PDB file of C-alpha atoms in Angstrom:
ATOM      1  CA  MET A 287      51.510 339.075   6.817  1.00 40.00           C
ATOM      2  CA  THR A 288      51.280 340.327   3.271  1.00 39.00           C
ATOM      3  CA  ILE A 289      47.928 340.487   1.514  1.00 38.00           C
ATOM      4  CA  CYS A 290      48.544 339.057  -1.912  1.00 46.00           C
ATOM      5  CA  GLY A 291      47.266 340.876  -4.975  1.00 39.00           C
ATOM      6  CA  ARG A 292      47.407 339.969  -8.617  1.00 38.00           C
ATOM      7  CA  SER A 293      50.796 339.998 -10.286  1.00 39.00           C
ATOM      8  CA  PRO A 294      52.683 337.697 -12.650  1.00 43.00           C
ATOM      9  CA  ARG A 295      53.888 334.524 -11.017  1.00 45.00           C
ATOM     10  CA  GLY A 296      57.557 333.717 -10.818  1.00 46.00           C
ATOM     11  CA  PRO A 297      59.169 330.710 -12.466  1.00 47.00           C
ATOM     12  CA  LYS A 298      57.276 327.556 -11.827  1.00 52.00           C
ATOM     13  CA  LEU A 299      59.026 325.251  -9.390  1.00 53.00           C
ATOM     14  CA  PRO A 300      58.792 321.512 -10.166  1.00 50.00           C
ATOM     15  CA  ARG A 301      56.454 319.631  -7.892  1.00 51.00           C
ATOM     16  CA  ALA A 302      57.806 316.795  -5.804  1.00 44.00           C
ATOM     17  CA  PRO A 303      56.904 313.439  -7.374  1.00 45.00           C
ATOM     18  CA  THR A 304      54.560 311.103  -5.600  1.00 42.00           C
ATOM     19  CA  VAL A 305      54.939 307.376  -5.605  1.00 42.00           C
ATOM     20  CA  ALA A 306      52.627 304.655  -4.423  1.00 44.00           C
ATOM     21  CA  ARG A 307      53.899 302.695  -1.490  1.00 44.00           C
ATOM     22  CA  PRO A 308      55.081 299.296  -2.764  1.00 46.00           C
ATOM     23  CA  PRO A 309      53.127 296.329  -1.480  1.00 51.00           C
ATOM     24  CA  GLY A 310      54.911 294.341   1.180  1.00 49.00           C
ATOM     25  CA  THR A 311      54.261 291.441   3.412  1.00 42.00           C
ATOM     26  CA  LYS A 312      53.361 291.966   7.051  1.00 44.00           C
ATOM     27  CA  ARG A 313      54.723 289.755   9.759  1.00 44.00           C
ATOM     28  CA  LEU A 314      52.071 288.208  11.939  1.00 39.00           C
ATOM     29  CA  PRO A 315      52.842 289.134  15.559  1.00 41.00           C
ATOM     30  CA  PRO A 316      52.666 286.325  18.098  1.00 41.00           C
ATOM     31  CA  SER A 317      50.051 287.847  20.382  1.00 42.00           C
ATOM     32  CA  LEU A 318      46.444 288.552  19.548  1.00 39.00           C
ATOM     33  CA  GLY A 319      46.754 292.093  20.843  1.00 41.00           C
ATOM     34  CA  SER A 320      49.556 292.830  18.399  1.00 45.00           C
ATOM     35  CA  CYS A 321      47.534 291.235  15.610  1.00 43.00           C
ATOM     36  CA  LEU A 322      44.591 293.517  16.325  1.00 43.00           C
ATOM     37  CA  PHE A 323      46.873 296.546  16.464  1.00 47.00           C
ATOM     38  CA  CYS A 324      48.544 295.729  13.153  1.00 45.00           C
ATOM     39  CA  LEU A 325      45.177 294.988  11.534  1.00 43.00           C
ATOM     40  CA  ALA A 326      43.893 298.412  12.569  1.00 46.00           C
ATOM     41  CA  CYS A 327      47.014 300.075  11.179  1.00 46.00           C
ATOM     42  CA  LEU A 328      46.736 298.184   7.904  1.00 45.00           C
ATOM     43  CA  VAL A 329      43.096 299.214   7.497  1.00 43.00           C
ATOM     44  CA  GLY A 330      44.005 302.832   8.194  1.00 49.00           C
ATOM     45  CA  ALA A 331      46.878 302.748   5.730  1.00 45.00           C
ATOM     46  CA  ALA A 332      44.708 301.184   3.045  1.00 44.00           C
ATOM     47  CA  ALA A 333      42.021 303.822   3.556  1.00 44.00           C
ATOM     48  CA  ALA A 334      44.624 306.582   3.326  1.00 45.00           C
ATOM     49  CA  GLY A 335      45.681 305.435  -0.129  1.00 45.00           C
ATOM     50  CA  PRO A 336      49.134 305.954  -1.648  1.00 45.00           C
ATOM     51  CA  LEU A 337      51.458 308.181   0.353  1.00 43.00           C
ATOM     52  CA  PRO A 338      53.680 310.873  -1.182  1.00 49.00           C
ATOM     53  CA  ILE A 339      57.387 311.014  -0.573  1.00 64.00           C
ATOM     54  CA  THR A 340      57.943 313.067   2.563  1.00 80.00           C
ATOM     55  CA  PRO A 341      59.222 316.453   1.340  1.00 87.00           C
ATOM     56  CA  ASP A 342      61.923 318.482   3.058  1.00 89.00           C
ATOM     57  CA  ILE A 343      59.802 321.611   2.588  1.00 93.00           C
ATOM     58  CA  GLU A 344      56.057 321.733   2.031  1.00 93.00           C
ATOM     59  CA  VAL A 345      55.162 325.124   0.561  1.00 95.00           C
ATOM     60  CA  PHE A 346      51.649 326.559   0.264  1.00 95.00           C
ATOM     61  CA  VAL A 347      51.142 329.242  -2.398  1.00 94.00           C
ATOM     62  CA  ARG A 348      48.316 330.822  -4.404  1.00 92.00           C
ATOM     63  CA  ALA A 349      48.069 331.974  -7.990  1.00 90.00           C
ATOM     64  CA  GLY A 350      48.398 335.757  -8.273  1.00 90.00           C
ATOM     65  CA  CYS A 351      50.251 336.178  -4.974  1.00 91.00           C
ATOM     66  CA  PRO A 352      53.351 338.396  -5.481  1.00 91.00           C
ATOM     67  CA  ARG A 353      55.041 337.174  -2.302  1.00 92.00           C
ATOM     68  CA  CYS A 354      54.434 333.598  -3.410  1.00 93.00           C
ATOM     69  CA  ALA A 355      56.148 334.368  -6.717  1.00 93.00           C
ATOM     70  CA  GLU A 356      59.144 335.813  -4.866  1.00 93.00           C
ATOM     71  CA  ALA A 357      59.251 332.765  -2.618  1.00 93.00           C
ATOM     72  CA  GLU A 358      59.216 330.440  -5.629  1.00 93.00           C
ATOM     73  CA  VAL A 359      62.162 332.302  -7.160  1.00 93.00           C
ATOM     74  CA  PHE A 360      64.088 331.856  -3.924  1.00 94.00           C
ATOM     75  CA  LEU A 361      63.135 328.168  -3.734  1.00 94.00           C
ATOM     76  CA  GLU A 362      64.334 327.609  -7.291  1.00 93.00           C
ATOM     77  CA  ALA A 363      67.719 329.062  -6.353  1.00 93.00           C
ATOM     78  CA  LEU A 364      67.755 326.966  -3.210  1.00 92.00           C
ATOM     79  CA  GLN A 365      66.957 323.870  -5.269  1.00 92.00           C
ATOM     80  CA  ARG A 366      69.927 324.552  -7.526  1.00 92.00           C
ATOM     81  CA  GLU A 367      72.193 324.896  -4.488  1.00 91.00           C
ATOM     82  CA  ARG A 368      70.861 321.683  -2.948  1.00 90.00           C
ATOM     83  CA  PRO A 369      69.925 319.262  -5.737  1.00 89.00           C
ATOM     84  CA  THR A 370      68.767 316.564  -3.288  1.00 89.00           C
ATOM     85  CA  LEU A 371      66.337 318.943  -1.575  1.00 90.00           C
ATOM     86  CA  ARG A 372      62.710 317.789  -1.923  1.00 91.00           C
ATOM     87  CA  ILE A 373      60.270 320.684  -2.249  1.00 92.00           C
ATOM     88  CA  LEU A 374      56.516 320.193  -2.554  1.00 92.00           C
ATOM     89  CA  LEU A 375      54.493 323.143  -3.837  1.00 92.00           C
ATOM     90  CA  ARG A 376      50.757 323.155  -3.123  1.00 93.00           C
ATOM     91  CA  ASP A 377      48.381 325.760  -4.521  1.00 93.00           C
ATOM     92  CA  VAL A 378      45.624 326.367  -1.979  1.00 92.00           C
ATOM     93  CA  ALA A 379      43.285 327.679  -4.679  1.00 90.00           C
ATOM     94  CA  GLN A 380      43.740 324.908  -7.229  1.00 90.00           C
ATOM     95  CA  GLU A 381      44.779 321.752  -5.399  1.00 88.00           C
ATOM     96  CA  PRO A 382      42.043 319.914  -3.496  1.00 83.00           C
ATOM     97  CA  GLY A 383      42.964 319.393   0.106  1.00 89.00           C
ATOM     98  CA  ALA A 384      45.845 321.902   0.156  1.00 91.00           C
ATOM     99  CA  LEU A 385      43.923 324.509   2.152  1.00 91.00           C
ATOM    100  CA  ALA A 386      42.652 321.889   4.585  1.00 91.00           C
ATOM    101  CA  ARG A 387      46.211 320.641   5.043  1.00 92.00           C
ATOM    102  CA  LEU A 388      47.403 324.190   5.783  1.00 93.00           C
ATOM    103  CA  ASN A 389      44.592 324.674   8.294  1.00 91.00           C
ATOM    104  CA  GLU A 390      45.543 321.417  10.036  1.00 91.00           C
ATOM    105  CA  LEU A 391      49.190 322.459  10.261  1.00 92.00           C
ATOM    106  CA  ALA A 392      48.217 325.871  11.622  1.00 91.00           C
ATOM    107  CA  ALA A 393      45.932 324.281  14.225  1.00 91.00           C
ATOM    108  CA  SER A 394      48.647 321.862  15.327  1.00 90.00           C
ATOM    109  CA  HIS A 395      51.049 324.797  15.829  1.00 88.00           C
ATOM    110  CA  GLY A 396      48.475 326.988  17.570  1.00 88.00           C
ATOM    111  CA  ILE A 397      48.346 329.549  14.731  1.00 88.00           C
ATOM    112  CA  ALA A 398      44.930 331.212  14.439  1.00 85.00           C
ATOM    113  CA  THR A 399      45.480 333.303  11.280  1.00 85.00           C
ATOM    114  CA  ILE A 400      46.957 331.735   8.170  1.00 87.00           C
ATOM    115  CA  GLY A 401      48.211 333.151   4.892  1.00 88.00           C
ATOM    116  CA  VAL A 402      50.415 332.381   1.923  1.00 92.00           C
ATOM    117  CA  PRO A 403      53.149 331.690   1.254  1.00 93.00           C
ATOM    118  CA  ALA A 404      53.542 329.251   4.110  1.00 94.00           C
ATOM    119  CA  PHE A 405      56.454 326.874   4.704  1.00 95.00           C
ATOM    120  CA  SER A 406      56.255 323.650   6.703  1.00 93.00           C
ATOM    121  CA  LEU A 407      59.617 322.069   7.563  1.00 91.00           C
ATOM    122  CA  ARG A 408      61.463 320.484  10.485  1.00 89.00           C
ATOM    123  CA  GLY A 409      58.327 320.527  12.619  1.00 88.00           C
ATOM    124  CA  GLU A 410      57.749 324.284  12.212  1.00 90.00           C
ATOM    125  CA  LEU A 411      55.347 326.396  10.180  1.00 92.00           C
ATOM    126  CA  LEU A 412      56.445 329.776   8.799  1.00 92.00           C
ATOM    127  CA  ILE A 413      53.797 332.172   7.474  1.00 92.00           C
ATOM    128  CA  GLY A 414      54.717 334.861   4.929  1.00 92.00           C
ATOM    129  CA  TYR A 415      57.848 335.684   2.956  1.00 93.00           C
ATOM    130  CA  ALA A 416      59.812 338.882   3.625  1.00 91.00           C
ATOM    131  CA  GLY A 417      62.846 338.177   1.468  1.00 91.00           C
ATOM    132  CA  PRO A 418      65.925 335.964   1.119  1.00 91.00           C
ATOM    133  CA  GLU A 419      67.799 337.800   3.907  1.00 92.00           C
ATOM    134  CA  THR A 420      65.074 337.177   6.506  1.00 92.00           C
ATOM    135  CA  THR A 421      62.645 334.387   5.702  1.00 92.00           C
ATOM    136  CA  GLY A 422      65.135 332.776   3.334  1.00 91.00           C
ATOM    137  CA  ALA A 423      67.834 332.768   5.999  1.00 91.00           C
ATOM    138  CA  ARG A 424      65.387 331.239   8.477  1.00 92.00           C
ATOM    139  CA  LEU A 425      64.549 328.488   5.991  1.00 92.00           C
ATOM    140  CA  ARG A 426      68.230 327.705   5.465  1.00 91.00           C
ATOM    141  CA  THR A 427      68.776 327.517   9.225  1.00 91.00           C
ATOM    142  CA  LEU A 428      65.893 325.091   9.660  1.00 90.00           C
ATOM    143  CA  LEU A 429      67.080 322.935   6.764  1.00 90.00           C
ATOM    144  CA  ASP A 430      70.569 322.724   8.270  1.00 88.00           C
ATOM    145  CA  ARG A 431      69.077 321.537  11.554  1.00 84.00           C
ATOM    146  CA  PRO A 432      68.866 317.726  11.834  1.00 77.00           C
ATOM    147  CA  PRO A 433      65.290 316.420  11.639  1.00 68.00           C
ATOM    148  CA  ALA A 434      63.726 315.658  15.019  1.00 59.00           C
ATOM    149  CA  ARG A 435      63.502 311.932  15.670  1.00 54.00           C
ATOM    150  CA  SER A 436      60.883 310.255  17.807  1.00 45.00           C
ATOM    151  CA  VAL A 437      62.101 308.506  20.945  1.00 41.00           C
ATOM    152  CA  GLU A 438      59.676 305.644  20.466  1.00 44.00           C
ATOM    153  CA  PRO A 439      59.236 304.689  16.777  1.00 45.00           C
ATOM    154  CA  ALA A 440      56.094 303.005  15.579  1.00 44.00           C
ATOM    155  CA  PRO A 441      56.118 299.199  15.680  1.00 45.00           C
ATOM    156  CA  GLU A 442      57.232 297.408  12.517  1.00 43.00           C
ATOM    157  CA  GLY A 443      54.341 297.155  10.089  1.00 42.00           C
ATOM    158  CA  ALA A 444      52.449 300.057  11.710  1.00 43.00           C
ATOM    159  CA  CYS A 445      52.344 303.471  10.087  1.00 52.00           C
ATOM    160  CA  VAL A 446      50.543 306.779  10.449  1.00 54.00           C
ATOM    161  CA  PRO A 447      50.040 308.729   7.208  1.00 58.00           C
ATOM    162  CA  GLU A 448      51.853 312.060   7.199  1.00 62.00           C
ATOM    163  CA  ALA A 449      48.638 313.871   6.256  1.00 62.00           C
ATOM    164  CA  ALA A 450      46.890 312.494   9.347  1.00 61.00           C
ATOM    165  CA  LYS A 451      49.571 313.494  11.870  1.00 63.00           C
ATOM    166  CA  PRO A 452      48.642 317.203  12.290  1.00 68.00           C
ATOM    167  CA  ARG A 453      45.012 316.351  13.013  1.00 68.00           C
ATOM    168  CA  LEU A 454      46.101 313.611  15.433  1.00 64.00           C
ATOM    169  CA  TYR A 455      48.448 316.004  17.252  1.00 65.00           C
ATOM    170  CA  ALA A 456      45.727 318.637  17.461  1.00 67.00           C
ATOM    171  CA  GLN A 457      43.286 316.141  18.962  1.00 66.00           C
ATOM    172  CA  VAL A 458      45.871 315.020  21.531  1.00 63.00           C
ATOM    173  CA  ARG A 459      46.510 318.646  22.507  1.00 63.00           C
ATOM    174  CA  ARG A 460      42.771 319.238  22.960  1.00 63.00           C
ATOM    175  CA  ILE A 461      42.585 316.207  25.249  1.00 61.00           C
ATOM    176  CA  LEU A 462      45.588 317.424  27.246  1.00 60.00           C
ATOM    177  CA  ARG A 463      44.037 320.873  27.646  1.00 59.00           C
ATOM    178  CA  ALA A 464      40.883 319.135  28.936  1.00 56.00           C
ATOM    179  CA  ASP A 465      38.461 321.849  27.859  1.00 56.00           C
ATOM    180  CA  ASN A 466      35.722 319.347  28.675  1.00 60.00           C
ATOM    181  CA  LEU A 467      36.890 317.447  31.751  1.00 64.00           C
ATOM    182  CA  THR A 468      33.909 315.092  31.758  1.00 71.00           C
ATOM    183  CA  GLY A 469      34.424 314.167  28.112  1.00 69.00           C
ATOM    184  CA  ALA A 470      38.146 313.636  28.696  1.00 68.00           C
ATOM    185  CA  LEU A 471      37.474 311.337  31.654  1.00 73.00           C
ATOM    186  CA  VAL A 472      34.922 309.344  29.653  1.00 77.00           C
ATOM    187  CA  ALA A 473      37.414 308.992  26.790  1.00 74.00           C
ATOM    188  CA  VAL A 474      40.107 307.783  29.201  1.00 73.00           C
ATOM    189  CA  VAL A 475      37.746 305.216  30.741  1.00 77.00           C
ATOM    190  CA  VAL A 476      36.665 303.916  27.320  1.00 78.00           C
ATOM    191  CA  LEU A 477      40.296 303.669  26.189  1.00 74.00           C
ATOM    192  CA  ALA A 478      41.242 301.820  29.383  1.00 73.00           C
ATOM    193  CA  VAL A 479      38.399 299.324  28.906  1.00 76.00           C
ATOM    194  CA  LEU A 480      39.401 298.656  25.289  1.00 74.00           C
ATOM    195  CA  VAL A 481      43.082 298.231  26.150  1.00 69.00           C
ATOM    196  CA  ASN A 482      42.310 295.828  28.994  1.00 71.00           C
ATOM    197  CA  LEU A 483      39.898 293.914  26.758  1.00 72.00           C
ATOM    198  CA  VAL A 484      42.669 293.322  24.216  1.00 67.00           C
ATOM    199  CA  GLU A 485      45.099 292.425  27.009  1.00 68.00           C
ATOM    200  CA  LEU A 486      42.551 290.006  28.466  1.00 67.00           C
ATOM    201  CA  LEU A 487      42.360 288.187  25.126  1.00 64.00           C
ATOM    202  CA  CYS A 488      46.154 287.878  25.164  1.00 63.00           C
ATOM    203  CA  THR A 489      46.218 286.398  28.693  1.00 67.00           C
ATOM    204  CA  ALA A 490      42.898 284.562  28.846  1.00 67.00           C
ATOM    205  CA  GLY A 491      44.605 281.322  29.911  1.00 71.00           C
ATOM    206  CA  PHE A 492      45.695 282.637  33.304  1.00 74.00           C
ATOM    207  CA  PRO A 493      42.245 283.540  34.683  1.00 76.00           C
ATOM    208  CA  ALA A 494      40.853 280.276  33.289  1.00 78.00           C
ATOM    209  CA  VAL A 495      43.449 278.225  35.174  1.00 81.00           C
ATOM    210  CA  TYR A 496      43.059 280.357  38.298  1.00 80.00           C
ATOM    211  CA  THR A 497      39.280 279.963  38.453  1.00 82.00           C
ATOM    212  CA  GLN A 498      39.591 276.233  37.775  1.00 83.00           C
ATOM    213  CA  ILE A 499      41.929 275.864  40.769  1.00 85.00           C
ATOM    214  CA  LEU A 500      39.498 277.779  42.982  1.00 83.00           C
ATOM    215  CA  THR A 501      36.654 275.549  41.841  1.00 84.00           C
ATOM    216  CA  LEU A 502      38.592 272.375  42.655  1.00 84.00           C
ATOM    217  CA  HIS A 503      39.160 273.579  46.236  1.00 82.00           C
ATOM    218  CA  LYS A 504      35.383 273.989  46.791  1.00 83.00           C
ATOM    219  CA  LEU A 505      35.713 277.186  48.760  1.00 85.00           C
ATOM    220  CA  PRO A 506      32.819 279.093  50.357  1.00 88.00           C
ATOM    221  CA  TRP A 507      31.348 281.683  48.054  1.00 87.00           C
ATOM    222  CA  TRP A 508      32.829 284.640  49.926  1.00 90.00           C
ATOM    223  CA  GLU A 509      36.341 283.147  49.837  1.00 88.00           C
ATOM    224  CA  TYR A 510      35.925 282.373  46.152  1.00 86.00           C
ATOM    225  CA  TYR A 511      35.079 285.977  45.296  1.00 89.00           C
ATOM    226  CA  ALA A 512      37.714 287.257  47.715  1.00 90.00           C
ATOM    227  CA  TYR A 513      40.371 285.320  45.791  1.00 89.00           C
ATOM    228  CA  LEU A 514      38.981 286.699  42.537  1.00 87.00           C
ATOM    229  CA  GLY A 515      39.286 290.200  43.973  1.00 89.00           C
ATOM    230  CA  LEU A 516      42.846 289.450  45.054  1.00 89.00           C
ATOM    231  CA  TYR A 517      43.638 288.288  41.510  1.00 84.00           C
ATOM    232  CA  ASN A 518      42.256 291.542  40.081  1.00 84.00           C
ATOM    233  CA  VAL A 519      44.289 293.623  42.530  1.00 86.00           C
ATOM    234  CA  ALA A 520      47.470 291.732  41.646  1.00 83.00           C
ATOM    235  CA  TYR A 521      46.581 292.032  37.946  1.00 77.00           C
ATOM    236  CA  ILE A 522      46.513 295.835  37.993  1.00 81.00           C
ATOM    237  CA  LEU A 523      49.046 296.454  40.773  1.00 85.00           C
ATOM    238  CA  ASP A 524      52.117 296.378  38.547  1.00 80.00           C
ATOM    239  CA  ASP A 525      50.371 298.512  35.926  1.00 78.00           C
ATOM    240  CA  GLY A 526      49.396 301.043  38.566  1.00 82.00           C
ATOM    241  CA  VAL A 527      52.947 301.246  39.915  1.00 84.00           C
ATOM    242  CA  MET A 528      54.403 301.668  36.420  1.00 81.00           C
ATOM    243  CA  VAL A 529      51.893 304.394  35.508  1.00 79.00           C
ATOM    244  CA  ALA A 530      52.521 306.220  38.771  1.00 82.00           C
ATOM    245  CA  ILE A 531      56.292 306.133  38.234  1.00 82.00           C
ATOM    246  CA  ALA A 532      55.906 307.334  34.632  1.00 76.00           C
ATOM    247  CA  VAL A 533      53.560 310.188  35.585  1.00 76.00           C
ATOM    248  CA  VAL A 534      55.773 311.416  38.436  1.00 78.00           C
ATOM    249  CA  THR A 535      58.982 311.093  36.416  1.00 76.00           C
ATOM    250  CA  LEU A 536      57.756 312.659  33.178  1.00 70.00           C
ATOM    251  CA  SER A 537      56.095 315.511  35.072  1.00 72.00           C
ATOM    252  CA  ARG A 538      59.493 316.519  36.467  1.00 73.00           C
ATOM    253  CA  CYS A 539      61.834 315.857  33.557  1.00 71.00           C
ATOM    254  CA  LYS A 540      61.458 315.387  29.814  1.00 68.00           C
ATOM    255  CA  LEU A 541      62.585 312.149  28.211  1.00 67.00           C
ATOM    256  CA  GLN A 542      65.462 313.017  25.886  1.00 73.00           C
ATOM    257  CA  GLU A 543      66.763 310.992  22.956  1.00 75.00           C
ATOM    258  CA  ARG A 544      69.745 309.678  24.925  1.00 79.00           C
ATOM    259  CA  ALA A 545      67.525 308.435  27.744  1.00 78.00           C
ATOM    260  CA  GLY A 546      65.192 306.889  25.169  1.00 77.00           C
ATOM    261  CA  ARG A 547      68.081 304.951  23.650  1.00 85.00           C
ATOM    262  CA  TRP A 548      69.084 303.599  27.064  1.00 87.00           C
ATOM    263  CA  LEU A 549      65.476 302.675  27.779  1.00 83.00           C
ATOM    264  CA  LYS A 550      65.244 300.686  24.563  1.00 87.00           C
ATOM    265  CA  LEU A 551      68.610 299.036  25.261  1.00 91.00           C
ATOM    266  CA  VAL A 552      67.496 297.908  28.726  1.00 90.00           C
ATOM    267  CA  SER A 553      64.165 296.650  27.342  1.00 88.00           C
ATOM    268  CA  TRP A 554      66.000 294.689  24.643  1.00 90.00           C
ATOM    269  CA  ALA A 555      68.381 293.182  27.203  1.00 91.00           C
ATOM    270  CA  VAL A 556      65.483 292.091  29.430  1.00 89.00           C
ATOM    271  CA  MET A 557      63.638 290.441  26.540  1.00 90.00           C
ATOM    272  CA  VAL A 558      66.785 288.676  25.304  1.00 91.00           C
ATOM    273  CA  GLY A 559      67.560 287.518  28.838  1.00 90.00           C
ATOM    274  CA  LEU A 560      64.069 286.098  29.333  1.00 86.00           C
ATOM    275  CA  GLY A 561      64.282 284.346  25.972  1.00 88.00           C
ATOM    276  CA  LEU A 562      67.606 282.730  26.843  1.00 90.00           C
ATOM    277  CA  VAL A 563      66.259 281.603  30.207  1.00 87.00           C
ATOM    278  CA  LEU A 564      63.193 280.048  28.562  1.00 85.00           C
ATOM    279  CA  ILE A 565      65.421 278.188  26.099  1.00 89.00           C
ATOM    280  CA  PHE A 566      68.217 276.947  28.357  1.00 89.00           C
ATOM    281  CA  GLU A 567      66.955 277.100  31.969  1.00 84.00           C
ATOM    282  CA  PRO A 568      63.133 277.212  32.047  1.00 81.00           C
ATOM    283  CA  GLY A 569      63.197 275.781  35.564  1.00 81.00           C
ATOM    284  CA  TRP A 570      64.442 279.129  36.890  1.00 81.00           C
ATOM    285  CA  LEU A 571      61.006 280.586  36.179  1.00 73.00           C
ATOM    286  CA  ALA A 572      59.146 277.808  37.985  1.00 68.00           C
ATOM    287  CA  TRP A 573      57.706 278.686  41.380  1.00 58.00           C
TER     288      TRP A 573
END
């Protein structure tokens, strides 16, 4: 990594414009759980403020850095070659939040020592600039690579600000490493309780009907609570089987984009099939 001294800066590269996200209406999901989820996402998005256009390259520089000046000259030439290329220059010494953003990116990529210039693109972070034949060629290769797409996109109406993603990824990696096993277990238990609480609100009618039926039969107290226990076992049995299958499967093979597309296609077909049955032959679902 080059230690930058004082030298004249190269030609100033235009900064990528930022636009405020236009206001839009949000569809109200049918279930209470989805409503709560969307409400949380809306609050987070509002707190994050206006989001910049996602750049193709996010570049971190510093005034007086000779390598940064060389990198800017190369980026200007690259911009002329690719007019649609979106480049965002951020000065870590003058722009508030630029250094923190660079630190977050470095942490998410497991990089302990940072420097400038730094280039963030296509899910990678490059530190330093050695010249157009080396670093420049690497940048061109990354730009020519199609952007990585997530297998499971966020639900409609939900969004995670780009600036918050590196910190979120870093926190997930810390949980996966389980440096503090007790803390990780407590976090998992709390998350499970919250998820089941939301799910309970979505399906509160079922336990109400079930307990009413038990009350009408006037069972002994031990049978009453035994049936409640049976209901709880049946309630979590399918979830337990699904989690077990997912853990065993994903521990042996990685879910690729093609498999993700098939998974979404099968899920769509199941939901459409259930909807058609409810509309035309609801008696098929009667026990």
